XYZ file of C-alpha atoms in Angstrom:
431
model
C -80.544 49.577 85.753
C -80.010 52.488 84.265
C -77.232 55.465 85.961
C -76.177 58.656 84.945
C -72.933 59.807 85.903
C -72.118 63.294 85.505
C -68.320 64.834 86.472
C -65.958 67.773 86.013
C -64.458 66.147 82.778
C -64.242 63.046 81.110
C -60.674 61.680 80.010
C -62.061 59.468 77.021
C -58.728 57.292 77.121
C -58.211 57.430 73.118
C -54.624 58.338 71.695
C -55.503 62.165 70.747
C -56.095 63.001 74.742
C -59.753 63.980 74.425
C -61.083 65.572 77.463
C -64.554 66.536 77.904
C -65.636 69.336 80.617
C -68.742 68.849 81.925
C -69.486 65.537 81.044
C -71.828 62.877 81.295
C -71.841 59.066 81.296
C -75.102 57.213 80.775
C -74.666 53.541 81.333
C -77.299 50.754 80.933
C -77.021 46.874 80.884
C -73.195 46.647 81.990
C -72.558 49.430 78.445
C -71.637 53.071 77.897
C -75.276 54.272 76.013
C -74.032 57.591 75.529
C -70.881 59.638 76.850
C -70.634 63.324 76.329
C -70.949 66.900 77.011
C -73.668 67.291 79.417
C -75.121 70.283 77.430
C -75.666 67.420 74.889
C -76.897 64.678 76.772
C -80.266 63.292 76.361
C -82.620 63.548 78.502
C -81.746 61.181 81.903
C -85.513 60.070 82.163
C -85.478 57.154 85.063
C -81.904 56.931 85.559
C -80.470 57.059 88.583
C -78.159 60.086 88.427
C -74.776 60.298 90.639
C -72.663 63.753 90.667
C -68.885 62.892 90.940
C -66.516 66.073 91.510
C -63.733 64.830 89.765
C -62.843 63.107 86.364
C -64.195 60.183 85.074
C -61.605 57.827 83.131
C -61.951 54.374 81.393
C -61.145 51.073 83.797
C -57.163 50.523 82.957
C -56.408 47.610 81.493
C -53.342 46.013 82.734
C -51.636 44.188 79.489
C -49.319 41.979 81.432
C -49.308 41.115 85.173
C -48.027 37.989 87.139
C -50.792 39.231 89.754
C -50.429 36.387 92.633
C -46.951 37.223 92.796
C -48.100 39.284 95.212
C -46.783 36.513 97.773
C -43.042 37.006 96.641
C -43.285 40.919 96.766
C -39.719 42.275 97.522
C -37.948 38.774 97.532
C -34.807 38.212 95.540
C -33.990 42.241 95.441
C -31.231 43.591 93.500
C -30.973 39.896 91.478
C -30.579 40.112 87.420
C -33.473 38.349 86.018
C -32.276 34.817 85.130
C -31.071 34.536 88.754
C -34.249 36.134 90.333
C -36.227 33.283 88.493
C -33.883 30.150 89.269
C -32.970 31.243 93.041
C -35.895 32.774 94.550
C -39.029 32.969 92.210
C -39.114 29.343 90.760
C -38.105 27.661 93.877
C -40.936 29.130 95.625
C -43.568 28.638 92.654
C -42.810 24.955 92.759
C -44.596 25.182 96.549
C -47.901 26.764 95.499
C -50.882 25.184 95.837
C -54.015 26.186 94.048
C -55.693 27.418 97.282
C -52.302 30.133 97.355
C -53.006 30.924 94.029
C -56.617 32.201 94.500
C -55.751 33.913 97.877
C -53.266 36.191 96.297
C -54.894 36.955 92.819
C -57.737 37.833 95.183
C -55.699 40.198 96.842
C -53.966 41.613 94.442
C -57.051 42.022 92.142
C -58.611 44.083 95.034
C -55.032 45.970 95.125
C -55.662 46.968 91.477
C -59.309 47.772 91.540
C -58.206 50.390 94.679
C -55.836 52.262 91.666
C -58.255 52.179 89.111
C -57.012 48.768 87.028
C -59.873 47.072 85.984
C -58.703 44.579 83.641
C -55.774 42.419 83.566
C -53.799 39.507 81.486
C -52.633 37.159 83.786
C -50.138 34.345 82.828
C -49.777 32.466 86.058
C -50.851 28.957 87.657
C -54.103 27.643 88.354
C -55.903 29.329 85.585
C -59.744 28.381 87.116
C -58.459 29.807 90.644
C -57.836 33.271 88.967
C -60.602 33.086 87.139
C -62.664 32.194 90.766
C -60.425 35.087 92.523
C -61.383 37.978 90.029
C -65.360 36.652 90.511
C -65.058 37.388 93.943
C -63.853 41.170 93.591
C -65.879 41.661 90.010
C -62.656 42.181 87.825
C -62.295 41.781 84.775
C -59.718 39.030 83.723
C -57.793 37.699 80.535
C -56.146 34.377 81.494
C -52.810 33.271 79.546
C -52.850 29.652 80.904
C -49.199 28.825 81.194
C -47.039 26.672 79.386
C -43.439 26.290 81.863
C -41.214 23.684 82.155
C -40.556 23.334 86.005
C -40.074 20.838 88.703
C -43.859 19.415 89.583
C -45.592 20.857 86.715
C -47.062 18.613 83.985
C -45.319 18.105 81.084
C -45.565 20.730 78.407
C -47.702 18.966 76.233
C -50.474 18.620 79.395
C -50.376 21.999 80.021
C -51.179 23.075 76.578
C -54.072 20.495 76.439
C -55.443 21.653 79.805
C -55.421 25.322 78.492
C -56.859 24.301 75.506
C -60.074 22.580 77.400
C -60.354 25.970 79.184
C -60.957 27.835 75.652
C -64.869 27.878 75.780
C -65.097 29.412 79.128
C -65.378 32.714 78.528
C -68.371 34.254 80.222
C -71.044 36.630 77.862
C -70.239 39.656 79.958
C -66.154 39.609 78.623
C -65.591 39.137 82.680
C -63.383 36.106 82.076
C -61.618 35.052 78.863
C -58.852 32.446 78.949
C -55.690 32.513 76.352
C -52.161 30.480 76.430
C -49.512 31.480 77.630
C -46.034 29.497 76.811
C -43.407 31.522 79.149
C -40.467 32.099 75.787
C -38.774 30.716 73.433
C -35.594 30.152 75.941
C -37.779 27.948 77.786
C -40.679 26.354 75.451
C -39.197 23.964 72.433
C -40.004 25.731 69.405
C -42.145 22.744 67.794
C -44.674 23.434 70.743
C -44.826 26.667 70.336
C -45.832 26.450 66.778
C -48.721 24.201 68.065
C -49.163 26.647 70.799
C -49.782 29.227 67.720
C -51.912 27.235 65.751
C -54.230 26.313 68.323
C -54.559 29.806 69.235
C -55.398 31.139 66.317
C -58.274 28.002 65.771
C -59.830 29.119 68.578
C -59.386 33.163 68.803
C -57.486 32.680 71.741
C -54.693 35.085 72.965
C -51.265 33.892 72.748
C -49.025 35.488 75.380
C -44.987 34.739 76.079
C -41.613 36.926 77.360
C -39.446 38.339 74.334
C -36.066 40.193 74.498
C -37.059 40.856 78.215
C -32.962 40.860 78.410
C -30.017 41.488 76.225
C -28.599 37.813 76.555
C -31.286 35.824 76.793
C -31.947 34.570 73.313
C -27.951 34.169 72.791
C -28.528 30.549 73.011
C -31.271 30.417 70.305
C -29.275 32.834 67.892
C -26.435 30.394 68.658
C -28.300 27.290 67.578
C -30.042 29.115 64.531
C -28.581 32.027 63.662
C -32.012 34.104 63.937
C -32.864 36.366 66.150
C -36.330 35.347 68.436
C -38.529 37.402 66.614
C -37.364 36.406 63.130
C -36.980 32.554 64.490
C -40.898 32.697 65.979
C -41.658 34.431 62.153
C -39.661 31.106 60.709
C -41.529 28.286 62.507
C -45.309 30.146 61.933
C -45.646 31.426 65.914
C -46.548 34.791 64.574
C -50.269 35.898 63.566
C -53.363 35.893 65.301
C -53.610 37.731 68.451
C -50.077 37.826 69.814
C -49.073 39.864 72.972
C -45.095 39.753 73.301
C -44.070 41.165 76.657
C -41.287 43.301 77.330
C -39.491 43.294 74.023
C -36.948 45.314 75.993
C -34.277 44.446 72.804
C -35.478 44.469 69.845
C -33.583 46.008 66.317
C -35.105 47.554 63.815
C -35.329 44.550 61.826
C -37.611 42.693 64.768
C -39.829 45.988 65.059
C -40.492 45.637 60.964
C -41.436 41.614 61.558
C -43.322 43.005 64.684
C -45.182 44.859 62.395
C -45.704 42.773 59.262
C -47.280 40.163 61.733
C -49.229 42.840 64.138
C -47.527 41.634 67.213
C -48.749 43.857 69.848
C -46.202 44.761 72.592
C -46.899 44.965 76.609
C -44.794 47.316 77.799
C -43.149 47.056 81.322
C -41.389 49.731 82.537
C -41.272 49.178 85.813
C -40.208 45.628 86.337
C -37.754 46.418 83.030
C -36.200 49.211 85.520
C -36.040 47.332 88.381
C -34.172 43.790 87.067
C -32.240 46.200 84.734
C -33.194 45.341 81.941
C -33.224 47.870 80.097
C -35.927 50.314 78.545
C -38.104 49.027 75.587
C -37.876 51.349 72.500
C -41.419 52.492 72.684
C -41.323 55.273 70.602
C -39.953 53.446 67.483
C -42.826 50.715 68.181
C -45.487 53.319 67.885
C -43.931 55.030 65.014
C -44.303 51.490 63.296
C -47.960 51.030 64.111
C -46.957 48.445 66.615
C -49.507 47.951 69.242
C -48.537 48.502 72.269
C -50.552 48.624 75.686
C -48.889 49.184 79.324
C -48.019 46.204 82.192
C -46.730 46.103 85.809
C -45.371 42.898 85.398
C -46.004 41.127 88.712
C -45.803 42.498 92.167
C -42.158 40.842 92.611
C -40.409 42.685 89.953
C -42.135 45.608 90.036
C -42.953 45.602 93.120
C -46.860 47.046 93.047
C -49.661 46.960 90.734
C -50.008 50.460 90.573
C -50.724 51.197 86.233
C -50.861 54.716 87.283
C -47.389 55.038 88.142
C -46.218 52.968 85.701
C -47.646 55.173 83.218
C -45.921 58.290 84.550
C -42.647 56.000 84.466
C -43.190 55.055 80.675
C -43.115 58.570 79.539
C -39.834 59.595 81.720
C -38.176 56.325 80.477
C -39.190 56.874 76.481
C -38.042 60.592 76.938
C -34.832 59.457 78.356
C -33.995 57.175 75.497
C -34.421 59.458 73.306
C -33.388 62.717 74.684
C -36.333 63.797 73.708
C -38.973 65.731 75.801
C -42.059 64.674 72.567
C -40.893 61.227 72.826
C -44.251 60.318 74.649
C -46.877 62.852 75.374
C -48.830 62.690 77.936
C -51.863 61.752 76.307
C -49.902 58.675 74.480
C -48.640 57.432 77.601
C -52.084 57.015 79.548
C -53.672 55.495 76.392
C -51.112 52.864 76.802
C -53.052 52.150 79.931
C -56.355 52.383 78.119
C -57.510 52.297 74.862
C -53.639 51.637 73.380
C -53.808 48.352 76.179
C -57.365 47.084 75.208
C -56.368 47.060 71.058
C -53.216 45.349 72.450
C -54.915 42.606 73.715
C -57.622 42.531 71.485
C -60.206 43.963 73.205
C -62.120 46.740 71.490
C -65.065 46.569 74.062
C -62.265 48.077 76.763
C -60.339 50.927 77.444
C -62.428 54.055 76.452
C -65.275 56.103 77.371
C -67.209 55.807 74.510
C -71.137 54.163 73.585
C -71.287 50.777 73.173
C -68.190 49.678 75.086
C -67.892 48.208 78.520
C -69.341 50.738 81.464
C -65.792 49.857 83.228
C -65.222 53.649 84.903
C -62.922 54.995 87.194
C -63.781 58.428 89.290
C -60.623 60.250 90.381
C -61.138 63.193 93.074
C -59.530 66.192 91.489
C -60.040 68.200 94.719
C -56.655 67.946 95.721
C -53.350 70.412 95.400
C -52.342 67.858 92.718
C -54.864 69.285 90.239
C -54.187 72.601 90.477
C -53.695 74.570 88.624
C -55.849 74.061 85.671
C -55.580 76.570 83.134
C -56.785 74.758 80.112
C -58.940 71.406 80.069
C -55.618 69.558 78.662
C -54.440 69.931 81.853
C -56.325 67.999 83.682
C -54.941 64.800 81.658
C -51.306 65.981 82.084
C -51.954 66.477 85.760
C -53.463 63.036 85.776
C -50.031 61.496 84.053
C -47.520 63.339 85.951
C -49.094 64.032 89.545
C -49.228 60.832 91.124
C -53.058 60.497 90.834
C -53.524 56.685 91.704
C -53.949 57.922 95.271
C -57.263 59.978 94.643
C -59.007 57.117 92.712
C -62.256 57.148 94.351
C -64.944 55.322 92.976
C -64.175 52.124 90.399
C -67.305 50.505 88.493
C -66.771 47.039 86.292
C -69.454 46.567 83.732
C -71.876 48.922 85.559
C -71.340 47.438 89.111
C -69.682 49.280 91.499
C -66.309 47.900 93.029
C -64.604 50.770 94.600
C -66.468 53.382 96.754
C -65.480 56.436 98.287
C -61.724 54.630 98.282
C -62.739 51.234 99.606
C -63.302 48.040 97.609
C -66.862 46.675 98.090
C -66.765 42.969 97.418
C -64.172 41.325 99.613
C -62.386 41.515 102.997
C -59.166 43.557 101.713
C -57.778 43.195 105.729
C -58.328 39.387 105.937
C -56.641 38.764 102.439
C -53.948 41.038 103.815
C -53.468 38.894 106.800
C -53.700 35.683 104.720
C -51.379 36.778 102.179
C -48.529 37.394 104.781
C -49.154 33.686 106.338
C -49.029 32.076 103.043
C -45.954 34.065 101.849
C -44.323 33.536 105.354
C -44.354 29.343 104.461
C -43.567 29.387 100.794
C -40.153 31.527 101.957
C -38.883 28.945 104.165
């Protein structure tokens, strides 16, 4: 079906912050066929025309998430990362079932869609159940199948082999893609990290791991090897290919130069890093070195939400505080980190911008609200989108041209039933 969406303006999602007033977006076969000013649009022909009163923006791309952790939202409040993981999260996760993961991911996916997040990178257990969950909601996902040494989990070698078996199961519509997610250099032995990197390069998969989330997590490796974690990963041939490193809070200039040399992308998670007091990542220094950066929520137990637009605002604010400069991360660049920049970071050039040829993952934000006044210049629309808490104004969402949120409600799953089931399963896991 051909469809024409008209809007007050389109926010393209590029680094420059392009805003196109009085815009048209044509959708055909799940992709954007044309986008631009209404005055230049081709004839609509037999396309269904849908008039929208607000902004059309790209579907947001969540570059790092453990979304099924909605089951643990708010638990372990006030603990630093190491204690939070070992005392609260990992014991509860040891009791998880595949059913728990699927229900939780379905609920989390619906929550993200309601906030305009159409794609996420998920590093979590039961990857096939995560895929089934987004199949139900209609979202898009890159599942980084986990490698983590926890009680009750198979040996790391078996976890890696299971992930490789999934590599060929990506679907043609780009809705589900599988990668490999070794937890971190301080939990997964270096020889296995090297092997995981070889496998992902061989299959074109995403390799996703945590790096330098806290100031002390690499101390043991530094003492044993005399190298920082980035230098150690380079020395063991882990870098190269589609590598996405989450957090990267505590990197020095030499580490950043390595990231730039090997084209390692970063998933920046400002809300989680702030909540766990892990620090503020050097985003400006990364961007100045042309390091690919995308914005992530991290898990909803350490955020505690999945509101990526809220994290756009936080990312801009924290970057400015870190650099003591109001120009450190402009609104346009901050929004790009959750759209076009995030798509680049995860190696998905088919996502992230309202541009002909890309997937028709689109979000309608209603601007008939006091938060969007005044508008003296079209650029003000993007400024208000970033600084005025616009996720509550998301009204409609399409993934691959299919509408999955209509008038503020998810259309594909029963959200009330999911909420009740998440509460029941979370209570069991907390015992």
